[in-house]
Amino acid sequence: MPFLGQDWRSPGWRWIKTEDGWKRCDSFSPELEDESSQLNNISHTVILADDDDDEEEIYRTEDCEFAAKKRKKDHFRNKSKSQCFYREKWIYVHKESTRERHGYCTLGEAFNRLDFSSAIQDIRRFNYVVKLLQLIAKSQLTSLSGAAQKNYFNILDKIVRKVLEDQHNPRLIKDLLQDLSSTLCILIRGVGKSVLVGNINIWICRLETILTWQQQLKNLQMNKQVNNGLTLSDLPLHMLNNILYRFSDGWDIITLGQVTPTLYMLSEDRQLWKKLCQYHFAEKQFCRHLILSEKGHIDWKLMYFALQKCYPIKEQYGDTLHFCRHCSILFWKDYHLALLFKDTGHPCTANDPDTCFMPVSPQHFIDLFKF
């Protein structure tokens, strides 16, 4: 049977520790080769100062190997930002051991290997990654490995920094941090450290960091953009109304309605909220949660938020992860390469790869790794 991975006779990959966890190192990085050669030269010599004679003695013994390895590890930790790493766009999802491959792919492994750090820089994938982090915070945080948990908080730190700089989507991050802080409070106080990987003090520090992020987002002041050209208020009413009908989130409609009195009037349209309810929920669900106004009409706006608490709403994302049913591979699809070079985003062997692809929602991503 052929091997699916590297040749078993090869020396294997080289790994170094970074802020985002353990990363596979690019063996062709010239900087790494230079640093490695320098460290190999240092590893054979240790200079010790004598307190009495203040003389330096050079020892070339095997007893110094431990100290040399420790210095080498610290050096790589300090220089990790200058290294070149291979960021994987796809992973093979295997759920059981075979003769060719032992073990299975876990949620933590998938979260570590897929390139979520670059995904948050893409406006089409930002909401998708935030929703995935929110679902993990609610129920799957303890199932992550120590490296995956560290990577989780590093990505979260980058998201908060991006929101503070760009001032985009602060409400999504506030909801995420609220769910995460609630989960950590329950785990630290109620359950205890038995389910948490690492020292309990580390988790207390992480909780304090979350509280700091929440305060920073609370104090976030939106900068007024100075623009002498055409603004949103200059558009005709039918175009503004058409924009509101494009929204699939009720909170976005309310937020836009706070900009001007005209937008507020349009955002309170009963027909707008009726269309929103019909898009997200079934007619049978309406009958169970009818809310009437003082005039005896159905209050579709209140119904939307009441139904939202009882039933899940339809999720819309600009771009998501995809799963190939033929290859059992989870991957990010690059639409630019797909159009130019017919690149599927992973090494697919199907005759018609497009028929094998299926988008993966955040909840489906988590369900893929439930055994």
mmCIF file of C-alpha atoms in Angstrom:
data_model
loop_
_atom_site.group_PDB
_atom_site.id
_atom_site.type_symbol
_atom_site.label_atom_id
_atom_site.label_comp_id
_atom_site.label_asym_id
_atom_site.label_seq_id
_atom_site.Cartn_x
_atom_site.Cartn_y
_atom_site.Cartn_z
ATOM 1 C CA MET A 1 0.000 0.000 0.000
ATOM 2 C CA PRO A 2 1.379 3.448 -0.828
ATOM 3 C CA PHE A 3 2.105 5.927 1.927
ATOM 4 C CA LEU A 4 -0.086 9.054 1.950
ATOM 5 C CA GLY A 5 2.417 11.160 3.848
ATOM 6 C CA GLN A 6 6.143 11.775 3.728
ATOM 7 C CA ASP A 7 8.559 8.943 3.090
ATOM 8 C CA TRP A 8 9.118 7.211 6.442
ATOM 9 C CA ARG A 9 12.880 7.266 5.783
ATOM 10 C CA SER A 10 13.004 11.068 5.629
ATOM 11 C CA PRO A 11 14.270 13.056 8.638
ATOM 12 C CA GLY A 12 10.834 14.692 9.101
ATOM 13 C CA TRP A 13 9.791 18.305 9.411
ATOM 14 C CA ARG A 14 11.477 20.946 11.494
ATOM 15 C CA TRP A 15 9.212 22.700 14.005
ATOM 16 C CA ILE A 16 9.760 25.857 16.025
ATOM 17 C CA LYS A 17 7.657 27.524 18.694
ATOM 18 C CA THR A 18 6.016 30.885 17.887
ATOM 19 C CA GLU A 19 3.383 33.137 19.403
ATOM 20 C CA ASP A 20 0.723 31.274 17.398
ATOM 21 C CA GLY A 21 1.922 27.871 18.575
ATOM 22 C CA TRP A 22 4.238 25.324 16.946
ATOM 23 C CA LYS A 23 4.858 26.043 13.261
ATOM 24 C CA ARG A 24 6.477 23.968 10.576
ATOM 25 C CA CYS A 25 9.642 25.676 9.446
ATOM 26 C CA ASP A 26 10.605 26.344 5.838
ATOM 27 C CA SER A 27 13.790 24.399 5.229
ATOM 28 C CA PHE A 28 14.782 26.743 2.417
ATOM 29 C CA SER A 29 14.818 29.895 4.543
ATOM 30 C CA PRO A 30 18.341 31.388 4.258
ATOM 31 C CA GLU A 31 17.945 33.251 7.536
ATOM 32 C CA LEU A 32 17.120 30.026 9.328
ATOM 33 C CA GLU A 33 20.116 28.223 7.890
ATOM 34 C CA ASP A 34 22.436 31.048 8.984
ATOM 35 C CA GLU A 35 20.997 31.150 12.480
ATOM 36 C CA SER A 36 21.071 27.369 12.753
ATOM 37 C CA SER A 37 24.743 27.240 11.782
ATOM 38 C CA GLN A 38 25.563 29.951 14.291
ATOM 39 C CA LEU A 39 23.721 28.147 17.047
ATOM 40 C CA ASN A 40 25.420 24.863 16.199
ATOM 41 C CA ASN A 41 28.775 26.578 16.616
ATOM 42 C CA ILE A 42 27.705 28.032 19.948
ATOM 43 C CA SER A 43 26.291 24.772 21.240
ATOM 44 C CA HIS A 44 29.741 23.274 21.773
ATOM 45 C CA THR A 45 31.130 26.109 23.916
ATOM 46 C CA VAL A 46 29.941 27.648 27.167
ATOM 47 C CA ILE A 47 31.765 30.537 28.863
ATOM 48 C CA LEU A 48 31.665 30.542 32.635
ATOM 49 C CA ALA A 49 33.017 33.308 34.866
ATOM 50 C CA ASP A 50 34.919 32.339 37.982
ATOM 51 C CA ASP A 51 33.952 34.485 40.993
ATOM 52 C CA ASP A 52 37.423 34.330 42.552
ATOM 53 C CA ASP A 53 39.836 34.824 39.696
ATOM 54 C CA ASP A 54 37.405 36.542 37.241
ATOM 55 C CA GLU A 55 38.851 34.363 34.551
ATOM 56 C CA GLU A 56 36.887 32.857 31.679
ATOM 57 C CA GLU A 57 37.177 29.167 31.090
ATOM 58 C CA ILE A 58 35.860 27.433 27.988
ATOM 59 C CA TYR A 59 34.426 23.987 28.493
ATOM 60 C CA ARG A 60 33.812 21.624 25.588
ATOM 61 C CA THR A 61 31.994 18.805 27.326
ATOM 62 C CA GLU A 62 28.776 16.945 26.803
ATOM 63 C CA ASP A 63 27.409 18.324 30.072
ATOM 64 C CA CYS A 64 26.791 21.657 28.356
ATOM 65 C CA GLU A 65 24.354 20.225 25.816
ATOM 66 C CA PHE A 66 21.309 20.938 27.980
ATOM 67 C CA ALA A 67 22.227 24.597 28.446
ATOM 68 C CA ALA A 68 23.006 24.938 24.751
ATOM 69 C CA LYS A 69 19.643 23.472 23.779
ATOM 70 C CA LYS A 70 17.898 25.857 26.155
ATOM 71 C CA ARG A 71 19.669 28.865 24.617
ATOM 72 C CA LYS A 72 18.826 27.577 21.158
ATOM 73 C CA LYS A 73 15.164 27.258 22.121
ATOM 74 C CA ASP A 74 15.112 30.793 23.560
ATOM 75 C CA HIS A 75 16.832 32.136 20.456
ATOM 76 C CA PHE A 76 14.236 30.618 18.163
ATOM 77 C CA ARG A 77 11.451 31.952 20.379
ATOM 78 C CA ASN A 78 12.860 35.486 20.150
ATOM 79 C CA LYS A 79 13.553 35.274 16.421
ATOM 80 C CA SER A 80 10.409 33.433 15.430
ATOM 81 C CA LYS A 81 8.873 36.466 13.707
ATOM 82 C CA SER A 82 11.629 36.543 11.098
ATOM 83 C CA GLN A 83 11.154 32.919 10.027
ATOM 84 C CA CYS A 84 9.330 31.702 6.928
ATOM 85 C CA PHE A 85 6.437 29.319 7.509
ATOM 86 C CA TYR A 86 4.225 27.261 5.273
ATOM 87 C CA ARG A 87 0.582 28.221 5.851
ATOM 88 C CA GLU A 88 -1.724 25.390 4.899
ATOM 89 C CA LYS A 89 -4.882 26.151 2.910
ATOM 90 C CA TRP A 90 -6.296 22.645 3.276
ATOM 91 C CA ILE A 91 -6.214 19.599 5.573
ATOM 92 C CA TYR A 92 -7.267 15.987 5.208
ATOM 93 C CA VAL A 93 -10.073 15.121 7.625
ATOM 94 C CA HIS A 94 -9.576 11.530 8.741
ATOM 95 C CA LYS A 95 -11.774 10.199 11.531
ATOM 96 C CA GLU A 96 -10.265 6.774 12.104
ATOM 97 C CA SER A 97 -6.974 4.912 11.864
ATOM 98 C CA THR A 98 -6.071 2.939 8.761
ATOM 99 C CA ARG A 99 -3.100 0.818 7.744
ATOM 100 C CA GLU A 100 -1.575 3.820 5.974
ATOM 101 C CA ARG A 101 -2.487 6.533 8.479
ATOM 102 C CA HIS A 102 -2.705 6.314 12.258
ATOM 103 C CA GLY A 103 -4.759 8.629 14.419
ATOM 104 C CA TYR A 104 -7.473 11.067 13.450
ATOM 105 C CA CYS A 105 -7.899 14.791 12.859
ATOM 106 C CA THR A 106 -9.175 16.754 15.850
ATOM 107 C CA LEU A 107 -10.833 20.142 16.080
ATOM 108 C CA GLY A 108 -7.697 21.622 17.636
ATOM 109 C CA GLU A 109 -5.469 20.256 14.867
ATOM 110 C CA ALA A 110 -7.741 21.665 12.168
ATOM 111 C CA PHE A 111 -7.890 25.015 13.928
ATOM 112 C CA ASN A 112 -4.086 25.128 14.143
ATOM 113 C CA ARG A 113 -3.273 24.047 10.617
ATOM 114 C CA LEU A 114 -5.839 26.035 8.637
ATOM 115 C CA ASP A 115 -4.814 29.613 7.994
ATOM 116 C CA PHE A 116 -7.285 31.580 10.101
ATOM 117 C CA SER A 117 -4.804 34.401 10.764
ATOM 118 C CA SER A 118 -4.884 35.412 7.102
ATOM 119 C CA ALA A 119 -8.623 34.743 6.834
ATOM 120 C CA ILE A 120 -9.500 37.541 9.263
ATOM 121 C CA GLN A 121 -7.783 40.010 6.924
ATOM 122 C CA ASP A 122 -10.267 39.087 4.182
ATOM 123 C CA ILE A 123 -13.520 41.006 4.607
ATOM 124 C CA ARG A 124 -15.456 38.115 3.053
ATOM 125 C CA ARG A 125 -14.186 35.634 5.667
ATOM 126 C CA PHE A 126 -14.071 37.884 8.738
ATOM 127 C CA ASN A 127 -17.647 37.230 9.941
ATOM 128 C CA TYR A 128 -17.206 33.512 9.305
ATOM 129 C CA VAL A 129 -14.113 33.264 11.522
ATOM 130 C CA VAL A 130 -15.722 35.364 14.274
ATOM 131 C CA LYS A 131 -18.802 33.115 14.319
ATOM 132 C CA LEU A 132 -16.594 30.027 14.484
ATOM 133 C CA LEU A 133 -14.656 31.457 17.430
ATOM 134 C CA GLN A 134 -17.962 32.243 19.148
ATOM 135 C CA LEU A 135 -19.222 28.667 18.777
ATOM 136 C CA ILE A 136 -15.935 27.299 20.085
ATOM 137 C CA ALA A 137 -16.128 29.669 23.057
ATOM 138 C CA LYS A 138 -19.614 28.438 23.937
ATOM 139 C CA SER A 139 -19.054 24.689 23.882
ATOM 140 C CA GLN A 140 -15.727 23.507 22.470
ATOM 141 C CA LEU A 141 -13.062 25.510 24.286
ATOM 142 C CA THR A 142 -12.048 22.663 26.599
ATOM 143 C CA SER A 143 -11.766 20.228 23.678
ATOM 144 C CA LEU A 144 -8.896 22.234 22.151
ATOM 145 C CA SER A 145 -5.326 21.245 22.847
ATOM 146 C CA GLY A 146 -2.984 23.605 24.664
ATOM 147 C CA ALA A 147 -1.408 24.793 21.403
ATOM 148 C CA ALA A 148 -4.830 25.274 19.806
ATOM 149 C CA GLN A 149 -6.057 27.272 22.810
ATOM 150 C CA LYS A 150 -3.020 29.518 22.594
ATOM 151 C CA ASN A 151 -3.582 29.944 18.864
ATOM 152 C CA TYR A 152 -7.246 30.727 19.581
ATOM 153 C CA PHE A 153 -6.363 33.659 21.843
ATOM 154 C CA ASN A 154 -3.664 34.903 19.470
ATOM 155 C CA ILE A 155 -6.187 35.059 16.621
ATOM 156 C CA LEU A 156 -8.674 36.725 18.938
ATOM 157 C CA ASP A 157 -6.069 39.333 19.839
ATOM 158 C CA LYS A 158 -5.518 40.084 16.144
ATOM 159 C CA ILE A 159 -9.264 40.416 15.600
ATOM 160 C CA VAL A 160 -9.642 42.900 18.468
ATOM 161 C CA ARG A 161 -6.693 44.947 17.192
ATOM 162 C CA LYS A 162 -8.172 44.975 13.700
ATOM 163 C CA VAL A 163 -11.571 46.160 14.980
ATOM 164 C CA LEU A 164 -9.988 48.912 17.076
ATOM 165 C CA GLU A 165 -8.022 50.124 14.056
ATOM 166 C CA ASP A 166 -10.642 49.721 11.322
ATOM 167 C CA GLN A 167 -13.698 50.381 13.537
ATOM 168 C CA HIS A 168 -15.647 47.740 11.625
ATOM 169 C CA ASN A 169 -17.972 45.109 13.146
ATOM 170 C CA PRO A 170 -17.493 46.019 16.832
ATOM 171 C CA ARG A 171 -20.869 44.492 17.744
ATOM 172 C CA LEU A 172 -19.820 41.024 16.564
ATOM 173 C CA ILE A 173 -16.668 41.118 18.660
ATOM 174 C CA LYS A 174 -18.538 42.362 21.721
ATOM 175 C CA ASP A 175 -20.896 39.385 21.503
ATOM 176 C CA LEU A 176 -17.945 37.019 21.065
ATOM 177 C CA LEU A 177 -16.074 38.406 24.081
ATOM 178 C CA GLN A 178 -19.227 38.303 26.199
ATOM 179 C CA ASP A 179 -19.782 34.599 25.455
ATOM 180 C CA LEU A 180 -16.099 33.817 26.000
ATOM 181 C CA SER A 181 -15.914 35.630 29.347
ATOM 182 C CA SER A 182 -19.082 33.865 30.554
ATOM 183 C CA THR A 183 -17.628 30.472 29.615
ATOM 184 C CA LEU A 184 -14.311 31.173 31.333
ATOM 185 C CA CYS A 185 -16.040 32.360 34.513
ATOM 186 C CA ILE A 186 -17.989 29.096 34.664
ATOM 187 C CA LEU A 187 -14.908 26.969 33.986
ATOM 188 C CA ILE A 188 -12.664 28.787 36.455
ATOM 189 C CA ARG A 189 -15.126 29.201 39.343
ATOM 190 C CA GLY A 190 -17.624 26.423 38.899
ATOM 191 C CA VAL A 191 -15.845 23.520 37.236
ATOM 192 C CA GLY A 192 -12.260 24.165 38.227
ATOM 193 C CA LYS A 193 -8.909 23.627 36.599
ATOM 194 C CA SER A 194 -9.436 19.912 35.952
ATOM 195 C CA VAL A 195 -10.864 20.627 32.480
ATOM 196 C CA LEU A 196 -8.463 23.447 31.583
ATOM 197 C CA VAL A 197 -5.129 22.827 29.914
ATOM 198 C CA GLY A 198 -2.334 24.706 31.675
ATOM 199 C CA ASN A 199 -1.960 26.596 34.921
ATOM 200 C CA ILE A 200 -5.121 28.124 36.370
ATOM 201 C CA ASN A 201 -3.311 31.469 36.690
ATOM 202 C CA ILE A 202 -2.865 31.570 32.913
ATOM 203 C CA TRP A 203 -6.628 31.363 32.459
ATOM 204 C CA ILE A 204 -7.187 34.080 35.045
ATOM 205 C CA CYS A 205 -4.789 36.310 33.081
ATOM 206 C CA ARG A 206 -6.663 35.493 29.887
ATOM 207 C CA LEU A 207 -9.935 36.426 31.546
ATOM 208 C CA GLU A 208 -8.424 39.732 32.645
ATOM 209 C CA THR A 209 -7.265 40.318 29.069
ATOM 210 C CA ILE A 210 -10.804 39.720 27.809
ATOM 211 C CA LEU A 211 -12.149 42.267 30.295
ATOM 212 C CA THR A 212 -9.544 44.746 29.038
ATOM 213 C CA TRP A 213 -10.630 44.145 25.446
ATOM 214 C CA GLN A 214 -14.267 44.663 26.405
ATOM 215 C CA GLN A 215 -13.417 47.983 28.029
ATOM 216 C CA GLN A 216 -11.450 49.096 24.969
ATOM 217 C CA LEU A 217 -14.373 48.276 22.681
ATOM 218 C CA LYS A 218 -16.761 50.025 25.045
ATOM 219 C CA ASN A 219 -14.656 53.190 24.877
ATOM 220 C CA LEU A 220 -14.294 52.961 21.095
ATOM 221 C CA GLN A 221 -15.171 56.264 19.454
ATOM 222 C CA MET A 222 -16.099 56.215 15.788
ATOM 223 C CA ASN A 223 -14.155 58.744 13.756
ATOM 224 C CA LYS A 224 -16.276 60.997 11.597
ATOM 225 C CA GLN A 225 -15.187 60.752 7.990
ATOM 226 C CA VAL A 226 -14.821 64.058 6.188
ATOM 227 C CA ASN A 227 -16.166 63.613 2.681
ATOM 228 C CA ASN A 228 -17.259 66.428 0.400
ATOM 229 C CA GLY A 229 -18.735 64.064 -2.169
ATOM 230 C CA LEU A 230 -21.996 62.116 -2.290
ATOM 231 C CA THR A 231 -23.101 60.647 1.060
ATOM 232 C CA LEU A 232 -25.696 58.094 2.080
ATOM 233 C CA SER A 233 -28.168 60.828 3.014
ATOM 234 C CA ASP A 234 -28.042 62.222 -0.535
ATOM 235 C CA LEU A 235 -29.494 59.052 -2.071
ATOM 236 C CA PRO A 236 -33.192 58.988 -2.999
ATOM 237 C CA LEU A 237 -35.650 57.216 -0.701
ATOM 238 C CA HIS A 238 -36.218 54.212 -2.953
ATOM 239 C CA MET A 239 -32.465 53.496 -3.048
ATOM 240 C CA LEU A 240 -32.166 53.806 0.729
ATOM 241 C CA ASN A 241 -35.124 51.486 1.124
ATOM 242 C CA ASN A 242 -33.531 49.019 -1.279
ATOM 243 C CA ILE A 243 -30.355 49.020 0.828
ATOM 244 C CA LEU A 244 -32.318 48.197 3.984
ATOM 245 C CA TYR A 245 -34.043 45.299 2.229
ATOM 246 C CA ARG A 246 -30.619 43.824 1.458
ATOM 247 C CA PHE A 247 -29.805 43.342 5.151
ATOM 248 C CA SER A 248 -30.311 39.914 6.715
ATOM 249 C CA ASP A 249 -29.591 40.950 10.319
ATOM 250 C CA GLY A 250 -32.117 42.938 12.308
ATOM 251 C CA TRP A 251 -29.439 44.611 14.418
ATOM 252 C CA ASP A 252 -27.840 46.018 11.275
ATOM 253 C CA ILE A 253 -31.163 47.577 10.308
ATOM 254 C CA ILE A 254 -31.528 49.163 13.735
ATOM 255 C CA THR A 255 -27.951 50.465 13.661
ATOM 256 C CA LEU A 256 -28.401 52.037 10.224
ATOM 257 C CA GLY A 257 -31.677 53.577 11.365
ATOM 258 C CA GLN A 258 -29.796 55.544 14.038
ATOM 259 C CA VAL A 259 -27.792 57.496 11.440
ATOM 260 C CA THR A 260 -30.453 59.943 10.229
ATOM 261 C CA PRO A 261 -34.163 60.562 10.897
ATOM 262 C CA THR A 262 -34.952 59.483 7.339
ATOM 263 C CA LEU A 263 -33.233 56.121 7.770
ATOM 264 C CA TYR A 264 -34.985 55.663 11.117
ATOM 265 C CA MET A 265 -38.342 56.144 9.435
ATOM 266 C CA LEU A 266 -37.463 53.589 6.746
ATOM 267 C CA SER A 267 -36.081 51.094 9.302
ATOM 268 C CA GLU A 268 -39.439 51.039 11.145
ATOM 269 C CA ASP A 269 -41.347 49.884 8.084
ATOM 270 C CA ARG A 270 -43.600 46.906 8.982
ATOM 271 C CA GLN A 271 -43.186 45.368 5.536
ATOM 272 C CA LEU A 272 -39.390 45.391 5.959
ATOM 273 C CA TRP A 273 -39.550 43.379 9.192
ATOM 274 C CA LYS A 274 -42.179 41.064 7.757
ATOM 275 C CA LYS A 275 -39.869 40.177 4.849
ATOM 276 C CA LEU A 276 -37.045 39.619 7.333
ATOM 277 C CA CYS A 277 -39.164 37.245 9.426
ATOM 278 C CA GLN A 278 -40.315 35.340 6.349
ATOM 279 C CA TYR A 279 -36.706 34.954 5.207
ATOM 280 C CA HIS A 280 -35.416 33.472 8.473
ATOM 281 C CA PHE A 281 -38.390 31.577 9.904
ATOM 282 C CA ALA A 282 -41.162 29.243 8.780
ATOM 283 C CA GLU A 283 -44.851 30.115 8.833
ATOM 284 C CA LYS A 284 -45.557 27.531 11.552
ATOM 285 C CA GLN A 285 -43.147 29.349 13.822
ATOM 286 C CA PHE A 286 -45.060 32.615 13.341
ATOM 287 C CA CYS A 287 -48.238 31.108 14.775
ATOM 288 C CA ARG A 288 -46.508 30.153 18.025
ATOM 289 C CA HIS A 289 -45.116 33.631 18.694
ATOM 290 C CA LEU A 290 -47.714 36.112 17.455
ATOM 291 C CA ILE A 291 -47.200 39.600 18.924
ATOM 292 C CA LEU A 292 -49.844 42.236 18.301
ATOM 293 C CA SER A 293 -49.401 45.989 18.503
ATOM 294 C CA GLU A 294 -51.781 48.421 20.238
ATOM 295 C CA LYS A 295 -53.646 48.887 16.956
ATOM 296 C CA GLY A 296 -54.217 45.142 16.600
ATOM 297 C CA HIS A 297 -51.618 44.627 13.851
ATOM 298 C CA ILE A 298 -48.805 42.087 13.975
ATOM 299 C CA ASP A 299 -45.627 43.676 15.332
ATOM 300 C CA TRP A 300 -43.115 42.052 12.978
ATOM 301 C CA LYS A 301 -40.140 43.805 14.543
ATOM 302 C CA LEU A 302 -40.810 42.391 18.007
ATOM 303 C CA MET A 303 -41.654 39.041 16.468
ATOM 304 C CA TYR A 304 -38.272 38.887 14.756
ATOM 305 C CA PHE A 305 -36.351 39.256 18.005
ATOM 306 C CA ALA A 306 -38.708 36.896 19.830
ATOM 307 C CA LEU A 307 -38.296 34.228 17.157
ATOM 308 C CA GLN A 308 -34.535 34.776 17.125
ATOM 309 C CA LYS A 309 -34.356 33.633 20.749
ATOM 310 C CA CYS A 310 -36.207 30.397 19.980
ATOM 311 C CA TYR A 311 -34.994 29.412 16.516
ATOM 312 C CA PRO A 312 -31.703 29.754 14.636
ATOM 313 C CA ILE A 313 -31.583 32.326 11.853
ATOM 314 C CA LYS A 314 -30.141 31.745 8.394
ATOM 315 C CA GLU A 315 -26.461 32.550 8.215
ATOM 316 C CA GLN A 316 -24.910 34.433 5.315
ATOM 317 C CA TYR A 317 -21.158 34.709 4.715
ATOM 318 C CA GLY A 318 -19.152 36.167 1.885
ATOM 319 C CA ASP A 319 -16.847 33.150 1.884
ATOM 320 C CA THR A 320 -16.581 29.953 3.905
ATOM 321 C CA LEU A 321 -14.453 26.859 4.218
ATOM 322 C CA HIS A 322 -15.322 24.110 1.747
ATOM 323 C CA PHE A 323 -15.331 20.344 2.123
ATOM 324 C CA CYS A 324 -14.563 17.977 -0.738
ATOM 325 C CA ARG A 325 -16.679 14.832 -0.422
ATOM 326 C CA HIS A 326 -14.424 12.984 -2.850
ATOM 327 C CA CYS A 327 -11.114 13.668 -1.085
ATOM 328 C CA SER A 328 -12.382 14.317 2.481
ATOM 329 C CA ILE A 329 -10.384 17.554 2.480
ATOM 330 C CA LEU A 330 -11.313 20.788 4.224
ATOM 331 C CA PHE A 331 -9.924 23.860 2.470
ATOM 332 C CA TRP A 332 -10.130 27.578 1.756
ATOM 333 C CA LYS A 333 -11.212 28.168 -1.828
ATOM 334 C CA ASP A 334 -9.325 30.877 -3.666
ATOM 335 C CA TYR A 335 -11.759 32.233 -6.241
ATOM 336 C CA HIS A 336 -9.108 34.252 -8.068
ATOM 337 C CA LEU A 337 -6.938 31.203 -8.711
ATOM 338 C CA ALA A 338 -10.022 29.160 -9.543
ATOM 339 C CA LEU A 339 -10.997 31.600 -12.296
ATOM 340 C CA LEU A 340 -7.513 32.123 -13.709
ATOM 341 C CA PHE A 341 -5.921 28.689 -13.392
ATOM 342 C CA LYS A 342 -8.864 26.403 -12.522
ATOM 343 C CA ASP A 343 -7.252 25.799 -9.151
ATOM 344 C CA THR A 344 -9.606 23.887 -6.832
ATOM 345 C CA GLY A 345 -7.775 24.964 -3.648
ATOM 346 C CA HIS A 346 -6.543 21.443 -2.882
ATOM 347 C CA PRO A 347 -5.089 18.451 -4.780
ATOM 348 C CA CYS A 348 -8.425 16.976 -5.922
ATOM 349 C CA THR A 349 -8.464 13.781 -8.003
ATOM 350 C CA ALA A 350 -12.134 13.912 -9.034
ATOM 351 C CA ASN A 351 -13.067 14.230 -12.698
ATOM 352 C CA ASP A 352 -15.427 17.130 -11.938
ATOM 353 C CA PRO A 353 -14.212 18.669 -8.663
ATOM 354 C CA ASP A 354 -16.851 21.414 -8.480
ATOM 355 C CA THR A 355 -19.612 18.848 -8.006
ATOM 356 C CA CYS A 356 -17.854 17.456 -4.938
ATOM 357 C CA PHE A 357 -17.505 20.740 -3.051
ATOM 358 C CA MET A 358 -19.880 21.813 -0.323
ATOM 359 C CA PRO A 359 -19.703 24.972 1.818
ATOM 360 C CA VAL A 360 -19.063 24.384 5.504
ATOM 361 C CA SER A 361 -20.913 26.512 8.034
ATOM 362 C CA PRO A 362 -19.261 27.269 11.395
ATOM 363 C CA GLN A 363 -21.482 24.708 13.136
ATOM 364 C CA HIS A 364 -20.753 22.114 10.435
ATOM 365 C CA PHE A 365 -17.023 22.750 10.926
ATOM 366 C CA ILE A 366 -17.345 21.761 14.590
ATOM 367 C CA ASP A 367 -19.599 18.781 13.793
ATOM 368 C CA LEU A 368 -16.977 17.388 11.395
ATOM 369 C CA PHE A 369 -14.719 16.614 14.342
ATOM 370 C CA LYS A 370 -17.263 15.077 16.705
ATOM 371 C CA PHE A 371 -16.608 11.361 17.128
#
